[in-house]
């Protein structure tokens, strides 16, 4: 009798244990999904969307600090993005360096000095296709594009077009050796005022890479850091599956509005496209990514998507590839061992070296 | 005693196995079920501002997102939240969220959208336009909702993504 009773107890005990352990499974799942997220408007001139899992508030604060610092350092519109009580108030930045062109060297923080050095190195690595010294030409296009920002009809007049081309022609030779970096005194001096720094193609990616370096050092493996929907860093997905990234088809040629879906983990993905900042003249699209050769936007691609391990480098490279003819671009990307999805303007063709498991091309919409 | 013992042991084993299989089954089902669902993409001038998963109401935002604690009220060309004028939205930029209601700013003024978790559909509740075609259209989960004078469109797709680039 006593033995029997013991057995019943044991049975109940085992059942309870099984239940408890099983329910523990759900507990695990919920725990790994604990999300800490934030949206920062107006940092790096765009919206930054951060999702961290199994992280602390102080990690999120550090992410915000990095983006805030680099926003202030790299802006070329404003001396100050932050109010006087901010730790980033009155930092010398790209704006102050440009203001002092041909006048005086500007002493900068180590962080900005390193970034400019890095960006100059990328200019070299891209054979000048991504050039950080053509700020004058970039500004000319930016002001035309901004003039049509609020209109659905992006067509500019003949007078506007001619004045734009005229302004571009007055810009002299941009020679980057006129940027003087003094390693010892941490000063930057632009000797020739034809050179104007614009870090738009590098800054966002560079700051994003610093954020990812920080997350990795803190052992945060599950995250998604989305800088302006053009520069996205992916860690592990909280549901232990790849992230699904919908790549916009601005032309509506493919089904569902996407040229395809990329499924990726632990990678960076960066896009450059002609469909968000542009004007048209005579039906031709003039967008914000211009070739350093003639300061005109090129019409090889609708969008360029690059996938790799370094956000800073990818940002600059996607800008560079945008102005390269297709054959040269593929050669350049293969030499640098980068994955790519190129949405060509010619026949709306898609070229990629990603396997089907990582990129699924959408079907073409039936007419 | 001994004869009785063996089937007893197997019965326990079967019972425990069944419990384990059921729990694991539910667990895996819940894992795979999360990736399904129709998406509604809310666009201004062909740019997606945000997307809503019609299955669970979750939001993937591509624009500045302001979550508020009371229902926004559109009064002419003004937006009131808690009776205070809110100026945070720009034309085609930003979304104000209160539970399942969303306010964006179109070309002619504010546009109020609503997601219904019961119907798993979305509708335009209020907007400023000459004929109010899109707010008269009612709920949809397939036919596009087009507020042409406001440059606002809602399109539907069956692909659920984590991020749109």
Short mmCIF file of C-alpha atoms in Angstrom, two decimals:
data_model
loop_
_atom_site.label_atom_id
_atom_site.label_comp_id
_atom_site.label_asym_id
_atom_site.label_seq_id
_atom_site.Cartn_x
_atom_site.Cartn_y
_atom_site.Cartn_z
CA UNK A 1 0.00 0.00 0.00
CA UNK A 2 2.71 2.38 1.02
CA UNK A 3 4.71 1.55 -2.10
CA UNK A 4 1.68 2.23 -4.30
CA UNK A 5 1.07 5.62 -2.70
CA UNK A 6 4.69 6.56 -3.30
CA UNK A 7 4.28 5.65 -6.97
CA UNK A 8 1.21 7.85 -7.38
CA UNK A 9 3.07 10.75 -5.84
CA UNK A 10 5.99 10.16 -8.15
CA UNK A 11 3.69 10.04 -11.15
CA UNK A 12 2.04 13.33 -10.21
CA UNK A 13 5.44 14.82 -9.54
CA UNK A 14 6.75 13.78 -12.97
CA UNK A 15 3.63 15.18 -14.66
CA UNK A 16 3.96 18.49 -12.87
CA UNK A 17 7.66 18.64 -13.72
CA UNK A 18 6.93 17.96 -17.39
CA UNK A 19 4.39 20.77 -17.44
CA UNK A 20 6.63 23.20 -15.65
CA UNK A 21 9.57 22.44 -17.92
CA UNK A 22 7.41 22.73 -21.03
CA UNK A 23 5.96 26.04 -19.95
CA UNK A 24 9.55 27.11 -19.37
CA UNK A 25 9.93 26.94 -23.17
CA UNK A 26 7.43 29.76 -23.59
CA UNK A 27 9.20 31.65 -20.85
CA UNK A 28 12.47 31.43 -22.81
CA UNK A 29 10.81 32.69 -25.94
CA UNK A 30 9.22 35.68 -24.23
CA UNK A 31 12.44 36.60 -22.53
CA UNK A 32 14.44 36.76 -25.76
CA UNK A 33 11.75 38.95 -27.31
CA UNK A 34 12.01 41.66 -24.67
CA UNK A 35 12.32 44.65 -26.91
CA UNK A 36 13.83 48.01 -26.14
CA UNK A 37 13.17 50.42 -28.95
CA UNK A 38 13.44 54.08 -29.80
CA UNK A 39 12.91 56.37 -32.76
CA UNK A 40 15.17 59.39 -33.02
CA UNK A 41 13.94 62.08 -35.37
CA UNK A 42 16.31 64.52 -36.94
CA UNK A 43 19.50 62.66 -36.13
CA UNK A 44 21.96 62.30 -39.03
CA UNK A 45 19.45 64.35 -41.03
CA UNK A 46 16.95 61.49 -40.98
CA UNK A 47 14.98 59.21 -38.68
CA UNK A 48 16.86 56.51 -36.78
CA UNK A 49 14.88 53.51 -35.61
CA UNK A 50 16.58 51.26 -33.05
CA UNK A 51 15.34 47.91 -31.75
CA UNK A 52 17.44 46.07 -29.17
CA UNK A 53 16.64 42.80 -27.45
CA UNK A 54 17.97 41.74 -24.05
CA UNK A 55 19.53 45.14 -23.63
CA UNK A 56 19.48 47.82 -20.97
CA UNK A 57 18.32 51.43 -21.16
CA UNK A 58 21.95 52.52 -20.88
CA UNK A 59 22.68 50.73 -24.17
CA UNK A 60 19.93 52.66 -25.89
CA UNK A 61 21.28 55.88 -24.36
CA UNK A 62 24.73 55.13 -25.76
CA UNK A 63 23.26 54.55 -29.24
CA UNK A 64 21.54 57.93 -29.05
CA UNK A 65 24.76 59.56 -27.83
CA UNK A 66 26.79 58.20 -30.76
CA UNK A 67 24.27 59.35 -33.37
CA UNK A 68 23.86 62.74 -31.65
CA UNK A 69 27.61 63.35 -31.56
CA UNK A 70 28.08 62.45 -35.22
CA UNK A 71 25.01 64.46 -36.27
CA UNK A 72 26.61 67.54 -34.75
CA UNK A 73 30.08 66.75 -36.12
CA UNK A 74 29.04 66.04 -39.70
CA UNK A 75 26.32 68.57 -40.47
CA UNK A 76 27.20 71.11 -43.11
CA UNK A 77 24.17 73.31 -42.56
CA UNK A 78 24.45 74.38 -39.00
CA UNK A 79 26.98 75.36 -36.41
CA UNK A 80 24.76 73.94 -33.68
CA UNK A 81 22.11 71.24 -33.79
CA UNK A 82 21.85 71.08 -30.02
CA UNK A 83 20.97 73.71 -27.42
CA UNK A 84 23.52 75.27 -25.11
CA UNK A 85 22.92 72.80 -22.30
CA UNK A 86 23.95 69.84 -24.47
CA UNK A 87 27.39 68.25 -24.25
CA UNK A 88 27.52 68.57 -28.05
CA UNK A 89 26.99 72.33 -28.07
CA UNK A 90 29.53 74.43 -29.97
CA UNK A 91 31.60 71.55 -31.31
CA UNK A 92 33.64 72.41 -34.37
CA UNK A 93 32.08 70.53 -37.27
CA UNK A 94 32.02 70.16 -41.05
CA UNK A 95 30.08 73.42 -41.25
CA UNK A 96 32.81 75.36 -39.42
CA UNK A 97 35.56 73.70 -41.47
CA UNK A 98 33.74 74.72 -44.68
CA UNK A 99 33.16 78.25 -43.35
CA UNK A 100 36.91 78.58 -42.84
CA UNK A 101 37.87 77.45 -46.33
CA UNK A 102 40.88 79.39 -47.51
CA UNK A 103 40.94 81.26 -44.20
CA UNK A 104 42.23 79.18 -41.31
CA UNK A 105 42.74 75.65 -40.01
CA UNK A 106 40.01 74.44 -37.62
CA UNK A 107 40.84 72.39 -34.56
CA UNK A 108 38.44 69.47 -34.26
CA UNK A 109 37.70 66.58 -31.94
CA UNK A 110 39.60 63.36 -32.49
CA UNK A 111 36.33 61.69 -33.62
CA UNK A 112 35.83 64.12 -36.50
CA UNK A 113 39.49 64.03 -37.47
CA UNK A 114 39.37 60.22 -37.69
CA UNK A 115 36.14 60.32 -39.71
CA UNK A 116 37.54 62.76 -42.28
CA UNK A 117 40.65 60.61 -42.63
CA UNK A 118 38.47 57.53 -43.09
CA UNK A 119 36.27 59.29 -45.67
CA UNK A 120 39.30 60.46 -47.65
CA UNK A 121 40.54 56.89 -47.65
CA UNK A 122 37.17 55.73 -49.03
CA UNK A 123 37.35 58.36 -51.76
CA UNK A 124 40.61 56.76 -52.77
CA UNK A 125 39.26 53.21 -52.49
CA UNK A 126 36.34 54.09 -54.78
CA UNK A 127 38.68 55.70 -57.33
CA UNK A 128 37.01 59.03 -56.63
CA UNK A 129 33.52 57.77 -57.46
CA UNK A 130 32.46 58.68 -53.94
CA UNK A 131 34.05 62.07 -53.43
CA UNK A 132 33.66 63.94 -50.12
CA UNK A 133 34.98 67.21 -51.57
CA UNK A 134 32.21 68.00 -54.08
CA UNK A 135 29.93 69.75 -51.57
CA UNK A 136 29.50 72.76 -53.85
CA UNK A 137 27.94 70.66 -56.60
CA UNK A 138 25.88 68.64 -54.12
CA UNK A 139 24.44 71.88 -52.73
CA UNK A 140 23.42 73.08 -56.19
CA UNK A 141 21.38 69.90 -56.76
CA UNK A 142 20.01 69.87 -53.21
CA UNK A 143 18.56 73.35 -53.59
CA UNK A 144 16.86 72.47 -56.91
CA UNK A 145 15.44 69.27 -55.45
CA UNK A 146 14.23 71.04 -52.32
CA UNK A 147 12.42 73.64 -54.44
CA UNK A 148 10.09 70.87 -55.70
CA UNK A 149 9.89 68.94 -52.45
CA UNK A 150 6.27 69.76 -51.71
CA UNK A 151 5.02 69.11 -55.22
CA UNK A 152 3.82 65.90 -56.75
CA UNK A 153 4.95 67.18 -60.13
CA UNK A 154 8.75 67.22 -60.00
CA UNK A 155 9.28 68.80 -63.42
CA UNK A 156 11.47 71.93 -63.39
CA UNK A 157 11.33 74.72 -65.99
CA UNK A 158 13.87 75.25 -68.73
CA UNK A 159 15.12 78.39 -66.95
CA UNK A 160 15.63 76.44 -63.72
CA UNK A 161 17.45 73.68 -65.54
CA UNK A 162 19.73 76.09 -67.39
CA UNK A 163 20.57 78.02 -64.25
CA UNK A 164 21.43 74.74 -62.48
CA UNK A 165 23.80 73.67 -65.25
CA UNK A 166 25.32 77.16 -65.26
CA UNK A 167 25.96 77.05 -61.52
CA UNK A 168 27.65 73.66 -61.87
CA UNK A 169 29.91 74.99 -64.61
CA UNK A 170 31.25 77.76 -62.38
CA UNK A 171 32.60 75.22 -59.87
CA UNK A 172 36.33 74.80 -60.37
CA UNK A 173 38.52 71.73 -60.17
CA UNK A 174 38.12 69.82 -56.89
CA UNK A 175 41.52 68.64 -55.73
CA UNK A 176 41.40 66.77 -52.44
CA UNK A 177 45.10 67.32 -51.78
CA UNK A 178 43.94 70.81 -50.78
CA UNK A 179 42.54 69.31 -47.59
CA UNK A 180 45.31 69.60 -45.03
CA UNK A 181 45.14 67.27 -42.04
CA UNK A 182 47.48 68.01 -39.15
CA UNK A 183 47.69 64.83 -37.12
CA UNK A 184 49.57 66.47 -34.24
CA UNK A 185 47.36 69.50 -33.68
CA UNK A 186 44.16 67.79 -34.87
CA UNK A 187 43.40 70.57 -37.33
CA UNK A 188 41.67 70.46 -40.70
CA UNK A 189 42.34 73.18 -43.28
CA UNK A 190 40.78 73.43 -46.73
CA UNK A 191 43.20 75.56 -48.71
CA UNK A 192 41.11 75.89 -51.87
CA UNK A 193 37.51 77.03 -51.67
CA UNK A 194 36.49 74.89 -54.67
CA UNK A 195 36.67 72.03 -52.21
CA UNK A 196 33.67 71.78 -49.90
CA UNK A 197 33.26 68.86 -47.56
CA UNK A 198 30.02 66.87 -47.68
CA UNK A 199 30.01 63.69 -45.62
CA UNK A 200 26.43 62.77 -46.57
CA UNK A 201 27.56 59.55 -48.21
CA UNK A 202 29.71 58.38 -45.31
CA UNK A 203 28.56 59.82 -41.98
CA UNK A 204 25.40 57.77 -41.44
CA UNK A 205 27.13 54.49 -42.17
CA UNK A 206 30.19 55.41 -40.13
CA UNK A 207 28.08 56.26 -37.05
CA UNK A 208 26.01 53.10 -37.55
CA UNK A 209 29.18 51.01 -37.61
CA UNK A 210 30.27 52.59 -34.29
CA UNK A 211 26.86 51.72 -32.83
CA UNK A 212 27.24 48.09 -33.95
CA UNK A 213 30.78 47.93 -32.56
CA UNK A 214 29.38 49.10 -29.23
CA UNK A 215 26.52 46.54 -29.27
CA UNK A 216 28.95 43.73 -30.07
CA UNK A 217 31.27 44.77 -27.24
CA UNK A 218 28.27 44.61 -24.87
CA UNK A 219 27.32 41.15 -26.17
CA UNK A 220 24.01 42.36 -27.57
CA UNK A 221 23.40 40.00 -30.48
CA UNK A 222 19.73 40.63 -31.28
CA UNK A 223 19.09 44.02 -32.82
CA UNK A 224 18.01 46.05 -35.79
CA UNK A 225 19.37 49.53 -36.30
CA UNK A 226 17.64 51.34 -39.13
CA UNK A 227 19.21 54.64 -40.16
CA UNK A 228 16.80 56.42 -42.48
CA UNK A 229 15.65 53.24 -44.24
CA UNK A 230 18.71 53.40 -46.43
CA UNK A 231 21.26 51.99 -44.01
CA UNK A 232 20.14 49.03 -41.90
CA UNK A 233 22.26 46.94 -39.54
CA UNK A 234 20.84 43.53 -38.67
CA UNK A 235 21.82 41.27 -35.81
CA UNK A 236 20.01 38.08 -34.89
CA UNK A 237 16.21 38.15 -35.13
CA UNK A 238 14.41 37.75 -31.76
CA UNK A 239 12.36 34.91 -33.30
CA UNK A 240 15.53 33.11 -34.39
CA UNK A 241 14.76 33.49 -38.08
CA UNK A 242 16.33 35.80 -40.66
CA UNK A 243 15.13 39.39 -40.91
CA UNK A 244 12.91 39.95 -43.94
CA UNK A 245 13.76 43.13 -45.80
CA UNK A 246 11.36 44.43 -48.44
CA UNK A 247 13.24 46.31 -51.15
CA UNK A 248 11.02 49.03 -52.58
CA UNK A 249 10.27 49.03 -56.29
CA UNK A 250 9.77 52.71 -57.04
CA UNK A 251 8.66 51.94 -60.57
CA UNK A 252 5.89 49.51 -59.67
CA UNK A 253 7.23 47.04 -62.23
CA UNK A 254 7.33 44.10 -59.83
CA UNK A 255 4.47 42.61 -57.78
CA UNK A 256 3.68 43.77 -54.24
CA UNK A 257 5.71 46.95 -54.58
CA UNK A 258 9.00 45.18 -53.86
CA UNK A 259 11.71 44.16 -56.30
CA UNK A 260 12.20 41.30 -53.89
CA UNK A 261 12.63 40.21 -50.30
CA UNK A 262 16.06 39.75 -48.75
CA UNK A 263 16.39 37.36 -45.80
CA UNK A 264 19.46 38.22 -43.79
CA UNK A 265 21.08 38.04 -40.36
CA UNK A 266 24.22 39.62 -38.97
CA UNK A 267 24.78 41.79 -42.03
CA UNK A 268 24.50 45.38 -43.08
CA UNK A 269 22.34 46.37 -45.99
CA UNK A 270 22.54 49.75 -47.65
CA UNK A 271 20.54 51.22 -50.53
CA UNK A 272 21.00 54.19 -52.82
CA UNK A 273 18.05 55.10 -54.99
CA UNK A 274 16.87 57.81 -57.34
CA UNK A 275 13.26 57.81 -56.20
CA UNK A 276 13.18 59.87 -53.02
CA UNK A 277 15.13 63.02 -53.80
CA UNK A 278 14.86 64.09 -57.40
CA UNK A 279 13.47 66.50 -59.98
CA UNK A 280 12.68 65.86 -63.62
CA UNK A 281 13.43 67.93 -66.67
CA UNK A 282 12.08 66.93 -70.04
CA UNK A 283 10.97 63.69 -68.40
CA UNK A 284 14.52 62.74 -67.34
CA UNK A 285 15.13 62.09 -63.64
CA UNK A 286 17.81 64.21 -61.96
CA UNK A 287 18.46 62.77 -58.50
CA UNK A 288 20.65 63.61 -55.53
CA UNK A 289 23.53 61.19 -56.22
CA UNK A 290 25.84 62.88 -58.67
CA UNK A 291 28.92 61.75 -60.52
CA UNK A 292 32.10 63.49 -59.36
CA UNK A 293 33.24 63.66 -62.99
CA UNK A 294 30.65 66.03 -64.46
CA UNK A 295 28.45 66.72 -61.38
CA UNK A 296 25.49 65.14 -63.19
CA UNK A 297 23.38 62.25 -61.89
CA UNK A 298 23.79 59.02 -63.86
CA UNK A 299 20.99 56.85 -65.18
CA UNK A 300 22.39 53.34 -64.81
CA UNK A 301 20.30 52.21 -61.84
CA UNK A 302 16.93 52.72 -60.20
CA UNK A 303 18.48 51.43 -56.98
CA UNK A 304 21.76 49.99 -55.78
CA UNK A 305 21.66 47.67 -52.77
CA UNK A 306 24.87 46.45 -51.15
CA UNK A 307 25.25 43.84 -48.43
CA UNK A 308 28.36 43.39 -46.30
CA UNK A 309 29.95 43.64 -42.89
CA UNK A 310 30.93 47.27 -42.60
CA UNK A 311 28.21 49.92 -42.61
CA UNK A 312 30.57 52.85 -43.13
CA UNK A 313 32.23 51.35 -46.15
CA UNK A 314 28.93 50.15 -47.68
CA UNK A 315 27.41 53.62 -47.44
CA UNK A 316 30.24 55.18 -49.46
CA UNK A 317 30.46 52.25 -51.88
CA UNK A 318 26.76 52.30 -52.76
CA UNK A 319 27.07 56.00 -53.60
CA UNK A 320 30.16 55.25 -55.70
CA UNK A 321 28.55 52.33 -57.57
CA UNK A 322 25.57 54.52 -58.42
CA UNK A 323 27.73 56.56 -60.79
CA UNK A 324 29.53 53.54 -62.30
CA UNK A 325 28.51 51.82 -65.55
CA UNK A 326 27.18 48.31 -64.81
CA UNK A 327 30.23 46.33 -65.96
CA UNK A 328 32.65 48.48 -64.01
CA UNK A 329 30.37 48.30 -60.94
CA UNK A 330 30.26 44.50 -60.91
CA UNK A 331 34.01 44.31 -61.35
CA UNK A 332 34.48 46.79 -58.49
CA UNK A 333 32.07 44.89 -56.20
CA UNK A 334 33.64 41.53 -56.90
CA UNK A 335 37.12 42.89 -56.26
CA UNK A 336 35.89 44.18 -52.91
CA UNK A 337 34.00 40.95 -52.15
CA UNK A 338 30.66 42.63 -51.55
CA UNK A 339 27.19 41.20 -52.14
CA UNK A 340 24.90 43.26 -54.32
CA UNK A 341 21.44 43.68 -55.77
CA UNK A 342 21.44 46.06 -58.72
CA UNK A 343 18.10 47.27 -60.08
CA UNK A 344 19.07 48.43 -63.55
CA UNK A 345 17.21 51.12 -65.45
CA UNK A 346 17.76 49.10 -68.62
CA UNK A 347 14.79 46.70 -69.00
CA UNK A 348 14.17 46.90 -65.22
CA UNK A 349 16.57 44.01 -64.88
CA UNK A 350 17.84 42.82 -61.49
CA UNK A 351 21.43 41.60 -61.09
CA UNK A 352 22.45 39.90 -57.87
CA UNK A 353 25.08 37.51 -56.56
CA UNK A 354 23.00 36.52 -53.52
CA UNK A 355 21.73 32.92 -53.41
CA UNK A 356 17.96 32.38 -53.70
CA UNK A 357 17.80 31.59 -50.00
CA UNK A 358 18.91 35.14 -49.23
CA UNK A 359 17.15 37.07 -51.97
CA UNK A 360 13.86 36.19 -53.56
CA UNK A 361 13.11 38.28 -56.65
CA UNK A 362 9.45 39.33 -57.01
CA UNK A 363 7.43 38.31 -60.01
CA UNK A 364 6.91 40.92 -62.69
CA UNK A 365 3.47 42.50 -62.53
CA UNK A 366 1.18 41.35 -65.32
CA UNK A 367 -0.03 44.15 -67.54
CA UNK B 1 2.55 -6.81 -8.51
CA UNK B 2 5.32 -7.22 -11.03
CA UNK B 3 2.98 -8.03 -13.89
CA UNK B 4 0.93 -4.96 -13.18
CA UNK B 5 3.91 -2.68 -13.06
CA UNK B 6 5.09 -2.75 -16.66
CA UNK B 7 1.94 -1.51 -18.48
CA UNK B 8 1.64 1.10 -15.73
CA UNK B 9 5.11 2.38 -16.63
CA UNK B 10 4.29 2.47 -20.35
CA UNK B 11 1.05 4.27 -19.68
CA UNK B 12 2.98 6.95 -17.83
CA UNK B 13 5.46 7.19 -20.63
CA UNK B 14 2.71 7.62 -23.23
CA UNK B 15 0.98 10.25 -21.10
CA UNK B 16 4.17 12.24 -20.64
CA UNK B 17 5.00 11.91 -24.33
CA UNK B 18 1.57 13.19 -25.31
CA UNK B 19 1.91 16.18 -22.99
CA UNK B 20 5.35 16.96 -24.42
CA UNK B 21 4.21 16.60 -28.05
CA UNK B 22 1.18 18.84 -27.47
CA UNK B 23 3.23 21.55 -25.76
CA UNK B 24 6.00 21.42 -28.35
CA UNK B 25 3.37 21.45 -31.09
CA UNK B 26 1.73 24.61 -29.74
CA UNK B 27 5.16 26.17 -29.30
CA UNK B 28 6.23 25.55 -32.89
CA UNK B 29 2.83 26.52 -34.25
CA UNK B 30 3.05 29.86 -32.47
CA UNK B 31 6.56 30.35 -33.86
CA UNK B 32 5.59 29.85 -37.49
CA UNK B 33 2.29 31.65 -37.21
CA UNK B 34 3.97 34.97 -36.51
CA UNK B 35 5.36 35.52 -39.97
CA UNK B 36 2.03 35.34 -41.77
CA UNK B 37 -0.43 38.20 -42.28
CA UNK B 38 -1.57 40.79 -44.75
CA UNK B 39 0.03 44.20 -44.72
CA UNK B 40 -1.50 47.63 -45.37
CA UNK B 41 0.99 50.24 -46.58
CA UNK B 42 0.00 53.86 -45.96
CA UNK B 43 1.69 56.11 -48.51
CA UNK B 44 2.06 59.78 -49.25
CA UNK B 45 3.16 60.63 -52.78
CA UNK B 46 4.17 56.98 -53.33
CA UNK B 47 6.41 56.97 -50.28
CA UNK B 48 5.42 54.53 -47.56
CA UNK B 49 4.93 56.38 -44.27
CA UNK B 50 4.06 53.28 -42.28
CA UNK B 51 2.67 49.79 -42.65
CA UNK B 52 0.15 47.91 -40.52
CA UNK B 53 0.01 44.16 -40.14
CA UNK B 54 -3.72 43.50 -40.54
CA UNK B 55 -3.51 40.23 -38.60
CA UNK B 56 -2.21 41.70 -35.35
CA UNK B 57 -2.27 45.48 -35.81
CA UNK B 58 1.49 45.84 -35.37
CA UNK B 59 3.05 48.91 -36.98
CA UNK B 60 6.24 49.29 -38.98
CA UNK B 61 6.96 53.00 -39.28
CA UNK B 62 9.15 54.79 -41.77
CA UNK B 63 8.34 58.26 -40.51
CA UNK B 64 8.39 60.24 -37.26
CA UNK B 65 5.92 58.54 -34.95
CA UNK B 66 4.20 60.28 -32.05
CA UNK B 67 2.18 58.13 -29.68
CA UNK B 68 -0.46 60.10 -27.82
CA UNK B 69 -2.74 59.29 -24.90
CA UNK B 70 -6.04 60.68 -26.14
CA UNK B 71 -7.97 60.60 -29.38
CA UNK B 72 -6.81 63.29 -31.83
CA UNK B 73 -9.60 65.57 -33.09
CA UNK B 74 -9.51 67.26 -36.49
CA UNK B 75 -11.07 70.73 -36.43
CA UNK B 76 -10.80 72.38 -39.81
CA UNK B 77 -7.11 72.83 -40.52
CA UNK B 78 -6.12 72.19 -36.91
CA UNK B 79 -5.36 69.01 -35.03
CA UNK B 80 -6.32 68.95 -31.36
CA UNK B 81 -5.01 66.49 -28.80
CA UNK B 82 -6.43 66.93 -25.31
CA UNK B 83 -7.82 70.25 -26.62
CA UNK B 84 -4.31 71.49 -27.38
CA UNK B 85 -3.25 72.32 -30.95
CA UNK B 86 -0.64 69.87 -32.20
CA UNK B 87 1.78 71.09 -34.89
CA UNK B 88 4.13 68.13 -35.06
CA UNK B 89 2.95 66.71 -38.37
CA UNK B 90 4.17 68.07 -41.69
CA UNK B 91 2.65 67.37 -45.07
CA UNK B 92 3.64 63.81 -45.90
CA UNK B 93 5.81 63.53 -42.82
CA UNK B 94 5.02 62.03 -39.44
CA UNK B 95 2.18 60.03 -37.93
CA UNK B 96 0.28 60.48 -34.68
CA UNK B 97 -0.89 57.22 -33.12
CA UNK B 98 -3.64 56.69 -30.59
CA UNK B 99 -4.44 53.01 -30.06
CA UNK B 100 -5.71 51.86 -33.49
CA UNK B 101 -6.21 55.37 -34.87
CA UNK B 102 -3.63 57.14 -36.98
CA UNK B 103 -3.40 60.76 -38.15
CA UNK B 104 -1.19 61.90 -41.01
CA UNK B 105 -1.10 65.17 -42.92
CA UNK B 106 -2.00 65.11 -46.59
CA UNK B 107 -1.86 67.82 -49.20
CA UNK B 108 -5.18 69.41 -48.19
CA UNK B 109 -5.14 68.67 -44.49
CA UNK B 110 -5.20 66.00 -41.81
CA UNK B 111 -6.27 62.45 -42.62
CA UNK B 112 -7.58 60.17 -39.86
CA UNK B 113 -7.27 56.40 -40.39
CA UNK B 114 -8.57 53.56 -38.31
CA UNK B 115 -7.53 49.92 -38.05
CA UNK B 116 -10.17 47.48 -36.88
CA UNK B 117 -8.73 44.45 -35.04
CA UNK B 118 -12.10 42.65 -35.32
CA UNK B 119 -12.49 43.14 -39.08
CA UNK B 120 -8.72 43.05 -39.71
CA UNK B 121 -9.30 45.93 -42.10
CA UNK B 122 -8.46 49.58 -42.39
CA UNK B 123 -10.46 52.68 -43.33
CA UNK B 124 -10.14 56.43 -43.75
CA UNK B 125 -12.46 57.99 -41.19
CA UNK B 126 -11.98 61.67 -41.93
CA UNK B 127 -10.17 63.83 -44.45
CA UNK B 128 -10.45 67.14 -46.22
CA UNK B 129 -11.30 66.87 -49.91
CA UNK B 130 -13.99 68.09 -52.32
CA UNK B 131 -15.89 64.80 -52.65
CA UNK B 132 -14.65 62.73 -49.69
CA UNK B 133 -14.33 59.70 -51.95
CA UNK B 134 -11.84 57.84 -49.81
CA UNK B 135 -13.60 58.31 -46.47
CA UNK B 136 -16.86 57.16 -48.08
CA UNK B 137 -15.18 53.98 -49.28
CA UNK B 138 -15.22 52.40 -45.82
CA UNK B 139 -13.16 49.45 -44.61
CA UNK B 140 -10.85 47.57 -46.95
CA UNK B 141 -8.23 44.86 -46.84
CA UNK B 142 -7.71 44.40 -50.56
CA UNK B 143 -8.99 47.21 -52.80
CA UNK B 144 -6.62 50.19 -52.56
CA UNK B 145 -7.93 53.28 -50.76
CA UNK B 146 -7.04 56.40 -52.70
CA UNK B 147 -7.29 59.94 -51.32
CA UNK B 148 -6.12 61.56 -54.53
CA UNK B 149 -6.39 65.25 -53.60
CA UNK B 150 -4.38 64.50 -50.47
CA UNK B 151 -1.76 62.36 -52.27
CA UNK B 152 -2.54 59.68 -49.69
CA UNK B 153 -3.00 56.06 -50.74
CA UNK B 154 -3.36 52.80 -48.87
CA UNK B 155 -2.27 49.70 -50.73
CA UNK B 156 -2.36 46.10 -49.58
CA UNK B 157 0.16 43.33 -50.00
CA UNK B 158 0.41 39.79 -48.72
CA UNK B 159 4.07 40.04 -47.84
CA UNK B 160 5.05 40.66 -44.26
CA UNK B 161 8.47 42.19 -43.82
CA UNK B 162 10.47 43.43 -40.84
CA UNK B 163 11.74 46.50 -42.61
CA UNK B 164 11.13 48.32 -45.88
CA UNK B 165 14.06 49.95 -47.63
#
